mmCIF file of C-alpha atoms in Angstrom:
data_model
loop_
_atom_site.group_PDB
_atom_site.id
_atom_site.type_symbol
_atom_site.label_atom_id
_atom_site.label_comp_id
_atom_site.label_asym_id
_atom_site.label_seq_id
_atom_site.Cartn_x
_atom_site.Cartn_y
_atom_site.Cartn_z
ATOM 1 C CA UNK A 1 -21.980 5.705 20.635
ATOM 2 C CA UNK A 2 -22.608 4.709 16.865
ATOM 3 C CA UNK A 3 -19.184 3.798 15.215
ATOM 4 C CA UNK A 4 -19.639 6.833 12.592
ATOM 5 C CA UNK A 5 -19.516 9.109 15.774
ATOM 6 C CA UNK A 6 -16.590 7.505 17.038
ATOM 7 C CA UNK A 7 -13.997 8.106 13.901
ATOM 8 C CA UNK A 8 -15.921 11.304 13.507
ATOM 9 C CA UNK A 9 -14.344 12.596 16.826
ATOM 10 C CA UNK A 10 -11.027 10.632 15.549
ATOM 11 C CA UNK A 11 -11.002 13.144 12.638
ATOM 12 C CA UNK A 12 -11.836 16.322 14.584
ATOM 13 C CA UNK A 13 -8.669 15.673 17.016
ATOM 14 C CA UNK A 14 -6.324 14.625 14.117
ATOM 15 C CA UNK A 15 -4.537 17.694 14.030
ATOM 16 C CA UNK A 16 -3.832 17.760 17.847
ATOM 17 C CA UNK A 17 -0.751 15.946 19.008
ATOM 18 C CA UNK A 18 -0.175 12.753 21.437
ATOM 19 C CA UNK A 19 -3.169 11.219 19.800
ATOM 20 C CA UNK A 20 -3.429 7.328 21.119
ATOM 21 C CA UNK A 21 -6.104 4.927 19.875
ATOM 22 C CA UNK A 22 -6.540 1.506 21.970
ATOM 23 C CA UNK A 23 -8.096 -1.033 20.172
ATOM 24 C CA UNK A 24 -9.341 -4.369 22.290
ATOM 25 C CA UNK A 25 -8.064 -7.470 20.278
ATOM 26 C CA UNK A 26 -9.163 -10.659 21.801
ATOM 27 C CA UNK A 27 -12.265 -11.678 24.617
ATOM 28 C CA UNK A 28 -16.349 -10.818 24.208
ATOM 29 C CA UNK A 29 -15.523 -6.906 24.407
ATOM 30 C CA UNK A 30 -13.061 -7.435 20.925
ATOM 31 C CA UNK A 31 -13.555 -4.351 18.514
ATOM 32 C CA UNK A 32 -13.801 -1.833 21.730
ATOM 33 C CA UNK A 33 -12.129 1.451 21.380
ATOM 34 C CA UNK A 34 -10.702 4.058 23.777
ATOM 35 C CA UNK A 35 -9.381 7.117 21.994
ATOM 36 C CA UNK A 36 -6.847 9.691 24.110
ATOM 37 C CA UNK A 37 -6.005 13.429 23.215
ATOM 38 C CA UNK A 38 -3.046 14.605 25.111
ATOM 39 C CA UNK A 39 -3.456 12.209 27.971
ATOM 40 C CA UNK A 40 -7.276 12.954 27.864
ATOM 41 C CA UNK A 41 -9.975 10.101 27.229
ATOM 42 C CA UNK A 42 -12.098 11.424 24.206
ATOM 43 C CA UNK A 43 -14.502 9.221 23.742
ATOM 44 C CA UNK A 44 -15.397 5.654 23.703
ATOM 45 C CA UNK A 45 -16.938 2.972 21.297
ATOM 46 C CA UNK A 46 -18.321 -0.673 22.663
ATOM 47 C CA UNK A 47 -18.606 -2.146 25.838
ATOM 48 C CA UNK A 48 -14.497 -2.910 26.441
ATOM 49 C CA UNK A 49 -13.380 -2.798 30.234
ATOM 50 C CA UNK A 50 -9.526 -1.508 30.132
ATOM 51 C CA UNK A 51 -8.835 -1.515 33.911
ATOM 52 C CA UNK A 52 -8.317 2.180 34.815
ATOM 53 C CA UNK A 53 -4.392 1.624 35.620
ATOM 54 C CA UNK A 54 -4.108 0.428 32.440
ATOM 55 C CA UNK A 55 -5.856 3.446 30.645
ATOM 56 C CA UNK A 56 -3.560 5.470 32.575
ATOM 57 C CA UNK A 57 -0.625 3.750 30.769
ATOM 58 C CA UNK A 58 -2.334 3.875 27.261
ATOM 59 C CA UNK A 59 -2.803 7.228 27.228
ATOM 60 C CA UNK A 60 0.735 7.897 27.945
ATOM 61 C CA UNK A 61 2.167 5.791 25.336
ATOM 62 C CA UNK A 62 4.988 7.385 22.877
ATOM 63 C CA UNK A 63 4.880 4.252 20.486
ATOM 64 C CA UNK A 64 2.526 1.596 18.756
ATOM 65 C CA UNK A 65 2.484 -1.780 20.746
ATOM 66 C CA UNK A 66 0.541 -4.496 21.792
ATOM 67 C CA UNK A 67 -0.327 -4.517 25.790
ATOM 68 C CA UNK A 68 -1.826 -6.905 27.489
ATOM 69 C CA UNK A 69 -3.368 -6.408 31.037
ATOM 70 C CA UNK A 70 -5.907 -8.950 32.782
ATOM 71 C CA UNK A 71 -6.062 -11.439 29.952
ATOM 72 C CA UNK A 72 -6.844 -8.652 27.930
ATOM 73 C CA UNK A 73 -4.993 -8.097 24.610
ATOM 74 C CA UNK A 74 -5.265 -4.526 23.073
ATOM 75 C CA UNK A 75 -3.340 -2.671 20.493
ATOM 76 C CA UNK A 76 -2.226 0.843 21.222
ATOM 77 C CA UNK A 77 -1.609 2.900 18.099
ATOM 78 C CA UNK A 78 0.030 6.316 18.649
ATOM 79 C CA UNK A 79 -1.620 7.998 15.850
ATOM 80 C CA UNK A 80 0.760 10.347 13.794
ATOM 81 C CA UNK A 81 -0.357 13.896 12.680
ATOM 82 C CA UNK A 82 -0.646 14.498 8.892
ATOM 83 C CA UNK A 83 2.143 15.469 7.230
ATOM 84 C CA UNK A 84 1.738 18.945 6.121
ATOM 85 C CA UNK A 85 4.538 20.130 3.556
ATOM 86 C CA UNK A 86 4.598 24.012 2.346
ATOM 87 C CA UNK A 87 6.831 24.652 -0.344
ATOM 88 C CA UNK A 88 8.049 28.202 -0.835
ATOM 89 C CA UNK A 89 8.530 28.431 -4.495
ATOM 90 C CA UNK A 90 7.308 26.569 -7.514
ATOM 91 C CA UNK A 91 10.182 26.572 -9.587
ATOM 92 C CA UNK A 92 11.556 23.214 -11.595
ATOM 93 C CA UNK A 93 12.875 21.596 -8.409
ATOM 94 C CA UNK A 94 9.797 22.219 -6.503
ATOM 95 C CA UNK A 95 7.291 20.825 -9.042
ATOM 96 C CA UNK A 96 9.138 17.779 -8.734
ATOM 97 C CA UNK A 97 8.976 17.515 -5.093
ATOM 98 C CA UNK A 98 5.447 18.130 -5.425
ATOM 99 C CA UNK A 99 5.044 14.825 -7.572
ATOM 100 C CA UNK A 100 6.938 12.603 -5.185
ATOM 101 C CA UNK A 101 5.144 13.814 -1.888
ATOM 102 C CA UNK A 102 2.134 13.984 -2.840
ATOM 103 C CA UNK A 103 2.756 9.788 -3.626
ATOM 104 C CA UNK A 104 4.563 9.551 -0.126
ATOM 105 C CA UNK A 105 1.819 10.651 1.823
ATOM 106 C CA UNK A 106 2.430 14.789 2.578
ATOM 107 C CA UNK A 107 -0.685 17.066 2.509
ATOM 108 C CA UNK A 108 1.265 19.833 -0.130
ATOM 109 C CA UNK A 109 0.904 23.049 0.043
ATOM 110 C CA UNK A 110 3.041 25.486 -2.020
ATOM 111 C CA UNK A 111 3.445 29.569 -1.848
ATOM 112 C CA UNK A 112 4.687 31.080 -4.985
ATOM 113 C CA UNK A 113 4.556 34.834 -5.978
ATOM 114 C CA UNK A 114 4.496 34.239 -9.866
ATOM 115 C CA UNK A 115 1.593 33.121 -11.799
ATOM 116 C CA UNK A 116 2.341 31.304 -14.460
ATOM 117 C CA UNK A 117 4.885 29.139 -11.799
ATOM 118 C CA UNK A 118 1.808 28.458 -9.105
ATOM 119 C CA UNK A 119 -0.093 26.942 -12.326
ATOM 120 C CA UNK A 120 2.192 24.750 -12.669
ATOM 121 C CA UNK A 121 2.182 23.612 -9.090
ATOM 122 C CA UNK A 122 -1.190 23.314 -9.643
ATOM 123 C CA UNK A 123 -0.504 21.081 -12.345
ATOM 124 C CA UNK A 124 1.836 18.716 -10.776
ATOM 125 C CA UNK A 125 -0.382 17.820 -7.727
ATOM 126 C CA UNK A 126 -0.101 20.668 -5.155
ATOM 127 C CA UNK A 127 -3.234 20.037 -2.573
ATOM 128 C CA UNK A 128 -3.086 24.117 -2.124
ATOM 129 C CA UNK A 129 -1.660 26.991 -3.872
ATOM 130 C CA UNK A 130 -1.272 30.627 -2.544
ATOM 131 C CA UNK A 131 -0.346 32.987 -5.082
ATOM 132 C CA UNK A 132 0.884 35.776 -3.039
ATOM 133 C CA UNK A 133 3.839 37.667 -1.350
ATOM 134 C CA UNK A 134 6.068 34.783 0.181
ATOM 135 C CA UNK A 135 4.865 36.988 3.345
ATOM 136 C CA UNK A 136 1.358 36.952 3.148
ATOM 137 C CA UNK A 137 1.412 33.179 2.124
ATOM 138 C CA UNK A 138 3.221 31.965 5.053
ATOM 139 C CA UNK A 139 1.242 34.290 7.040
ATOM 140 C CA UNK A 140 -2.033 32.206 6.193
ATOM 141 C CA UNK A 141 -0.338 28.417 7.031
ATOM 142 C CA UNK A 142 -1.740 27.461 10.029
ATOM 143 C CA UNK A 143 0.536 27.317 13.114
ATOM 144 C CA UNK A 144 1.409 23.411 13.817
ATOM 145 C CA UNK A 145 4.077 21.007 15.161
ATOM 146 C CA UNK A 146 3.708 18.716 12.298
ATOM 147 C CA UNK A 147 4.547 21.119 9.800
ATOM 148 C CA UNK A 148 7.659 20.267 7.007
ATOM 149 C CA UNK A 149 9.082 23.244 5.483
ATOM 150 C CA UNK A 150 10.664 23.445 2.763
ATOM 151 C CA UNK A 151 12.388 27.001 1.644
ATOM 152 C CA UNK A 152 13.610 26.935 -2.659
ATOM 153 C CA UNK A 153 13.147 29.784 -3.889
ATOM 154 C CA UNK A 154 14.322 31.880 -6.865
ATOM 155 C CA UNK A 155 16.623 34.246 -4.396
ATOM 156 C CA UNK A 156 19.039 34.408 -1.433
ATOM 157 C CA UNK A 157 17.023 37.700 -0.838
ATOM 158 C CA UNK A 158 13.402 35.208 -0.455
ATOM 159 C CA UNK A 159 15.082 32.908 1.034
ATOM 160 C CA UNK A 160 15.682 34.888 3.842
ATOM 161 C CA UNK A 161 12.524 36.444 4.051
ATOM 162 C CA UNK A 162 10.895 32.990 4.019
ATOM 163 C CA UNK A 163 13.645 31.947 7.119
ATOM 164 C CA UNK A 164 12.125 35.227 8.725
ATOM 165 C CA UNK A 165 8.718 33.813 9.277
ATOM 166 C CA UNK A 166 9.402 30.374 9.151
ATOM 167 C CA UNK A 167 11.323 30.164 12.140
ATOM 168 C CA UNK A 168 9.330 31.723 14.310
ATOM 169 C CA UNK A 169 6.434 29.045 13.495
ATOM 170 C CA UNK A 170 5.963 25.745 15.320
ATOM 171 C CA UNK A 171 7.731 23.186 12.888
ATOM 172 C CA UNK A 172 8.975 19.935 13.003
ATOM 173 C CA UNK A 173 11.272 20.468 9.753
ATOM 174 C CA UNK A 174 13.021 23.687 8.071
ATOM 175 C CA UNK A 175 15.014 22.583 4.780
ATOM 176 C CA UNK A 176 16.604 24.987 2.135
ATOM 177 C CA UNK A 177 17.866 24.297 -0.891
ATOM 178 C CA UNK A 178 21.234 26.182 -1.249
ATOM 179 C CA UNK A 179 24.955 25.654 -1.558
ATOM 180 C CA UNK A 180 26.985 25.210 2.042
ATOM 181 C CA UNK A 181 29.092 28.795 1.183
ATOM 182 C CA UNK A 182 25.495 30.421 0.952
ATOM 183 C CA UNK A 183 23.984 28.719 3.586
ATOM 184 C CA UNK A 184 26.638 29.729 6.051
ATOM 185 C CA UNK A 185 26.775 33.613 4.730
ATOM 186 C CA UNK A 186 22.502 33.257 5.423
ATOM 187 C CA UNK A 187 23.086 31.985 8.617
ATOM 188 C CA UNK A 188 26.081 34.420 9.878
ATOM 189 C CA UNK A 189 23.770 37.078 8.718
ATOM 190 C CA UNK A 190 20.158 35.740 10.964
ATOM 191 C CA UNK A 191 22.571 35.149 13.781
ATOM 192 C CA UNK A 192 24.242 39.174 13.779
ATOM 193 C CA UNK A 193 20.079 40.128 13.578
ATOM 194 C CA UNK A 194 19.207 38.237 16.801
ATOM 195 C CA UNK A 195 18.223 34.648 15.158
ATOM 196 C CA UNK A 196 18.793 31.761 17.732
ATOM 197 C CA UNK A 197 21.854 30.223 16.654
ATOM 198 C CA UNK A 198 19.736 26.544 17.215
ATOM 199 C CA UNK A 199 17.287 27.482 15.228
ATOM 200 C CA UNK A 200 19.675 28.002 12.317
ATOM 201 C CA UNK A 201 21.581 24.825 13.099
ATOM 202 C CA UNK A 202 18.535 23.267 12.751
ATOM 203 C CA UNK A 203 17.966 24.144 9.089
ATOM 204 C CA UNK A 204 18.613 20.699 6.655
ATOM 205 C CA UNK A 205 20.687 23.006 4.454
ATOM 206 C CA UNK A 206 22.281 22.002 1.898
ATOM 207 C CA UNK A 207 18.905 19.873 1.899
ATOM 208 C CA UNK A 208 18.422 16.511 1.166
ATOM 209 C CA UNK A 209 19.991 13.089 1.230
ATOM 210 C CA UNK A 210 23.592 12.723 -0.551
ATOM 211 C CA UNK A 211 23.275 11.008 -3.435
ATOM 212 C CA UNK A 212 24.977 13.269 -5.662
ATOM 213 C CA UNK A 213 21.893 14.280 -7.702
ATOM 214 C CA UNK A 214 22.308 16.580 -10.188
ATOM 215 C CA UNK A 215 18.795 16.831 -12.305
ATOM 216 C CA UNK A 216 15.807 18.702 -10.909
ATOM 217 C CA UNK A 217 14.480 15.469 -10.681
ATOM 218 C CA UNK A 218 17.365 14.050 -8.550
ATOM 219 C CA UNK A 219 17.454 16.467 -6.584
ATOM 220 C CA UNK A 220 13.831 16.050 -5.909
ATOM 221 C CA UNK A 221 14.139 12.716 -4.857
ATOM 222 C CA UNK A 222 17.264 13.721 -2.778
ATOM 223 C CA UNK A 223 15.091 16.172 -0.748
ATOM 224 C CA UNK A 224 12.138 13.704 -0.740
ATOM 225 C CA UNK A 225 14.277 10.518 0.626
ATOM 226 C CA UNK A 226 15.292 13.278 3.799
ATOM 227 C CA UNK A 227 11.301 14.363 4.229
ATOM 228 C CA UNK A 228 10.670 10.671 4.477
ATOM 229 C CA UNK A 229 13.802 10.113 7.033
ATOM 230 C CA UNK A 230 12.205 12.550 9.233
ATOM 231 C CA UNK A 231 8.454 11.305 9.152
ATOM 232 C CA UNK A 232 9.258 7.804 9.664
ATOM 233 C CA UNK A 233 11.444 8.369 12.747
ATOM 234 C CA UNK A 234 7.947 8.493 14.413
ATOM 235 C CA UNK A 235 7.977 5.227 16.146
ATOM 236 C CA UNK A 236 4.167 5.628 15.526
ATOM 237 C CA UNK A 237 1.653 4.542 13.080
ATOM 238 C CA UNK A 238 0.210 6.370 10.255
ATOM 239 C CA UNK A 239 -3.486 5.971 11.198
ATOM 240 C CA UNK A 240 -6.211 6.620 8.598
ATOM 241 C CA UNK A 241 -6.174 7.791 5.315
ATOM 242 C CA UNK A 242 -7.984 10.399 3.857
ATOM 243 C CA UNK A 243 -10.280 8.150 1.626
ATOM 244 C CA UNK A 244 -10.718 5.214 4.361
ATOM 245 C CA UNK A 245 -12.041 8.011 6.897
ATOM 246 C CA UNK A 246 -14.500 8.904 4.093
ATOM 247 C CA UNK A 247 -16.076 5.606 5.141
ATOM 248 C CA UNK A 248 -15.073 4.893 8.407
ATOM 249 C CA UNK A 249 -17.420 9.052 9.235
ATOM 250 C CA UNK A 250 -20.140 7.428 6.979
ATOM 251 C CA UNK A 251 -19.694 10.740 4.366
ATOM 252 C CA UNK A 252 -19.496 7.341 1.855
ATOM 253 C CA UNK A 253 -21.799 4.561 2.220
ATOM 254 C CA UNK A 254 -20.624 0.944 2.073
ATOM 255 C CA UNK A 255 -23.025 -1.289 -0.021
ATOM 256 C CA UNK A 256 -24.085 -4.481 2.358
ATOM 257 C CA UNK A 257 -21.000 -3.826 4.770
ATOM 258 C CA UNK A 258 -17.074 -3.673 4.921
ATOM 259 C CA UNK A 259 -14.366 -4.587 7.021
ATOM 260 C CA UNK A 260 -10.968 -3.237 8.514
ATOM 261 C CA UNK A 261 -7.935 -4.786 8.479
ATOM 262 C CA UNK A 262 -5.258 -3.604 10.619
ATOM 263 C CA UNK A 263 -1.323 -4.700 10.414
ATOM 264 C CA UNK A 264 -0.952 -5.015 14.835
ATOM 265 C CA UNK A 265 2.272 -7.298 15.130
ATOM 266 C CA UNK A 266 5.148 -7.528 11.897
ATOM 267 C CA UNK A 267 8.011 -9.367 11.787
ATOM 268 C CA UNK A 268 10.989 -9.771 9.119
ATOM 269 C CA UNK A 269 10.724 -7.768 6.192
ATOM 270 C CA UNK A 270 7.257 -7.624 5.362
ATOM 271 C CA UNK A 271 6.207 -4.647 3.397
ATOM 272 C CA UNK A 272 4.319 -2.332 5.435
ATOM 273 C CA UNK A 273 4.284 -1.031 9.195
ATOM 274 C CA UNK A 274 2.316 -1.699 12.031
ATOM 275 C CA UNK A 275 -0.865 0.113 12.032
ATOM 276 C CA UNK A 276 -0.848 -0.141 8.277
ATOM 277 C CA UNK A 277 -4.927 -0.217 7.483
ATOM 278 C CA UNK A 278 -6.966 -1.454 4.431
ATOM 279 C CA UNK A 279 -10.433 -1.213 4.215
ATOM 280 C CA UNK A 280 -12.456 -4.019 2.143
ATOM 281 C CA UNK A 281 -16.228 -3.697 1.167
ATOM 282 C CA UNK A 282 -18.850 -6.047 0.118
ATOM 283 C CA UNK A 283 -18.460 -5.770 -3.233
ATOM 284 C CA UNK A 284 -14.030 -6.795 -3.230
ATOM 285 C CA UNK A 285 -13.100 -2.859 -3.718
ATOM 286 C CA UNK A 286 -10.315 -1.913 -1.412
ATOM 287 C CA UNK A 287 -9.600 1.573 -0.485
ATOM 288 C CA UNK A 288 -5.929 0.901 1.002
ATOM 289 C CA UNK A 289 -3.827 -1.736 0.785
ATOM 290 C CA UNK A 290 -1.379 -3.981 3.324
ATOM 291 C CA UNK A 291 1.255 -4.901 0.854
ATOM 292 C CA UNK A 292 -0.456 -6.239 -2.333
ATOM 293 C CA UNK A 293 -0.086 -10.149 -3.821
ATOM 294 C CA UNK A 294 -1.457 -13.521 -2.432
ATOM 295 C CA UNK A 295 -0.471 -11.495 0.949
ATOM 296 C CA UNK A 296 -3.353 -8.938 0.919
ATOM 297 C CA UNK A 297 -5.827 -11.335 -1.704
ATOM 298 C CA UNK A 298 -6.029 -13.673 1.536
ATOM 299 C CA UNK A 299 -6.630 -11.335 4.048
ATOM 300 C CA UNK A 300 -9.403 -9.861 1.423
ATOM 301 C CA UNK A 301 -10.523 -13.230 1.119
ATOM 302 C CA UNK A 302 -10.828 -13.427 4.828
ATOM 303 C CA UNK A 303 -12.623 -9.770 5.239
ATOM 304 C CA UNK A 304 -15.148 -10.721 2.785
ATOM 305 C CA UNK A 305 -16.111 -14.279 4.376
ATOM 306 C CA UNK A 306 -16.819 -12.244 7.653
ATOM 307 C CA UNK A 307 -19.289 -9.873 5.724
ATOM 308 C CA UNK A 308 -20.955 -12.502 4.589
ATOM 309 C CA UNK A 309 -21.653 -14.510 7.472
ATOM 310 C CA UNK A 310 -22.437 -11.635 9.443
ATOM 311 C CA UNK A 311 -19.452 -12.216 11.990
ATOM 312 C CA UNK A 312 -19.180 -8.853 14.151
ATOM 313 C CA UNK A 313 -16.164 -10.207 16.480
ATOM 314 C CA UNK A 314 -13.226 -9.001 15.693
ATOM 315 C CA UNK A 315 -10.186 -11.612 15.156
ATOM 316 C CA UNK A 316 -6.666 -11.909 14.078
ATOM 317 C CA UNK A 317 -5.386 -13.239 11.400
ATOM 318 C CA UNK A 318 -1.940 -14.478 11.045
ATOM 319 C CA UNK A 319 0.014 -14.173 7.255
ATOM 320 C CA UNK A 320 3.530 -16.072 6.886
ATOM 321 C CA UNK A 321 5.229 -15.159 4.225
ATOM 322 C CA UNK A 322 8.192 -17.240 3.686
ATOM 323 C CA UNK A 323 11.325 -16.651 1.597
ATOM 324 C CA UNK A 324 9.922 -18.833 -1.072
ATOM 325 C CA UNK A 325 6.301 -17.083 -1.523
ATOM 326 C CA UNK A 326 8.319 -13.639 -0.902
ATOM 327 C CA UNK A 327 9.886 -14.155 -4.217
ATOM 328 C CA UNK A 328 6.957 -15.651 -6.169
ATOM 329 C CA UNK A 329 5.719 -12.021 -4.979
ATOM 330 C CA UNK A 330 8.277 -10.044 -6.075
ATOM 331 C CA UNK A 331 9.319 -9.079 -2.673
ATOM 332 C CA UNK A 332 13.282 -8.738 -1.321
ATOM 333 C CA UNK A 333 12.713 -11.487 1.336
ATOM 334 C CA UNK A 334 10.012 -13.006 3.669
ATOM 335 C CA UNK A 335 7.927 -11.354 6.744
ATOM 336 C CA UNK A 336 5.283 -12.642 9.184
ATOM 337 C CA UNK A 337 2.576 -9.995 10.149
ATOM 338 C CA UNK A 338 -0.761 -10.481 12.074
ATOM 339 C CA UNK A 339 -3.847 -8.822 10.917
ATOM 340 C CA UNK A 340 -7.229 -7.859 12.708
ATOM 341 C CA UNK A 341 -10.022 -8.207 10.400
ATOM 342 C CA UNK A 342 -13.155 -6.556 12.287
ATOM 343 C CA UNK A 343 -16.753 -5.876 10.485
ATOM 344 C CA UNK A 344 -17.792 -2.433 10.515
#
């Protein structure tokens, strides 16, 4: 299988959950891949030889690791769904929400009756706007596990109608922005109509962290900080981006060759997670990034050297950032990570 077909069938599972991807790090078979959907080998790229006990294991896995089986060294990514935020109402709170996902990584869409308000979400970012009855625009979000919603509206009365639906969707998040006397008068009212009393508790209402914010803007980052909270307590990795899998499918073309480098071990405060990716082509552009500074200039450094000589076997690369060069970077305090830099 050519390495375009591989992330091809990557991208077509990406919405299912309990996607693992095991990546061989070290030996002759380095750069292998074995990609799992729900327990269920997918498909294969190179000529890696996981012992079958040990594919058994992968393909259970619940976190990103290294595992190492036979001599074998191989890093098992448990691939996180996108994050899929719908906003039900565009009004000055939500526009700013829209701003600060968008930057954080959520796929936004928002569902807003008025027109001149789903311009505006338009206007600040919004990947999708319905302009339509709060009912028919929930009625066209797609039903998944990994969707954040998030109800602020103009009215208790939408409110409720958006709870309506909402609850009765797969979701992994249900916030509302509302005071804690209205939110319990919502709630006492869903509960006398038959609404799981779990499902209520379950609603981040009054939403967002407490910082005491008091601007639209505030508040925004109040309700943002909480989104975040509740991604990132995946213990999994992030997998790829929307313009790295551009490349990685072959819908772009690389110019005389690129390579991937993936963040597999981290240590101390460095400033991004396991599984972190950047991808770096011939010509020095990176789509991604590692962490920035001398850090990610290095492992460039080191990407481009392999594209150059031609060296197809994977290898890792070890960064040590200590306290000193931390601050020269403009970074809180030092980290260790290891890399693997692979030619595509």
């Amino acid at each position: 299988m050519e390495l375009f077909e591989f992330y091809n069938k990557i991208e077509e599972y990406q919405n299912q959950k309990n996607n693992i991807l095991a990546t061989v790090l070290e030996g002759e078979n380095s750069g292998s891949r074995y990609f799992f959907s729900k327990g269920d080998l997918i498909t294969v790229y190179g000529d890696g030889a996981i012992p079958d006990e040990q594919l058994k294991e992968i393909a259970q896995a619940q976190q990103s690791r290294i595992t190492e089986a036979d001599g074998q060294k191989v890093f098992v990514e448990a691939l996180k769904q996108p994050a899929h935020l719908v906003i039900c109402g565009a009004g000055h709170v939500s526009q700013q929400v829209i701003l600060l996902a968008a930057k954080v990584g959520f796929h936004v869409t928002v569902l807003e009756d008025r027109p001149s308000f789903a311009g505006e979400a338009r206007r600040m970012g919004a990947d999708r706007v319905i302009c339509d009855s709060f009912e028919h625009g929930l009625d066209q979000i797609p039903d998944r596990e990994d969707t954040y919603f998030l109800v602020v509206t103009r009215g208790h009365r939408y409110d409720k109608e958006c709870l309506d639906i909402i609850l009765k969707k797969p979701h992994c998040y249900v916030g509302m922005m509302a005071s804690r006397g209205r939110a319990a008068l919502l709630k006492k009212q869903m509960e006398e109509e038959g609404i799981d009393r779990k499902l209520l508790d379950g609603i981040h209402t009054p939403v967002g962290m407490p910082i005491n914010a008091e601007t639209p803007e505030e508040i925004a980052i109040s309700i943002v900080s909480e989104l975040i909270h509740e991604k990132n307590s995946l213990r999994k990795t992030s997998g790829y981006k929307k313009d790295l899998m551009e490349y990685l499918t072959g819908r772009k073309k690389a110019e005389n060759g690129m390579a991937l480098a993936t963040i597999i071990e981290r240590r101390g405060s460095a400033p991004r997670e396991i599984g972190t990716k950047m991808l770096v082509l011939a010509d020095g552009t990176l789509i991604g990034t590692i962490g920035g500074g001398c850090m990610e200039s290095e492992v460039q450094h080191q990407c481009l050297r392999l594209i150059h000589d031609g060296d197809r076997k994977g290898r890792i690369f070890k960064v040590d950032m200590t306290v000193s060069e931390a601050e020269e970077e403009g970074l809180v305090c030092g980290g260790i990570i290891q890399v693997f830099l692979e030619v595509l």
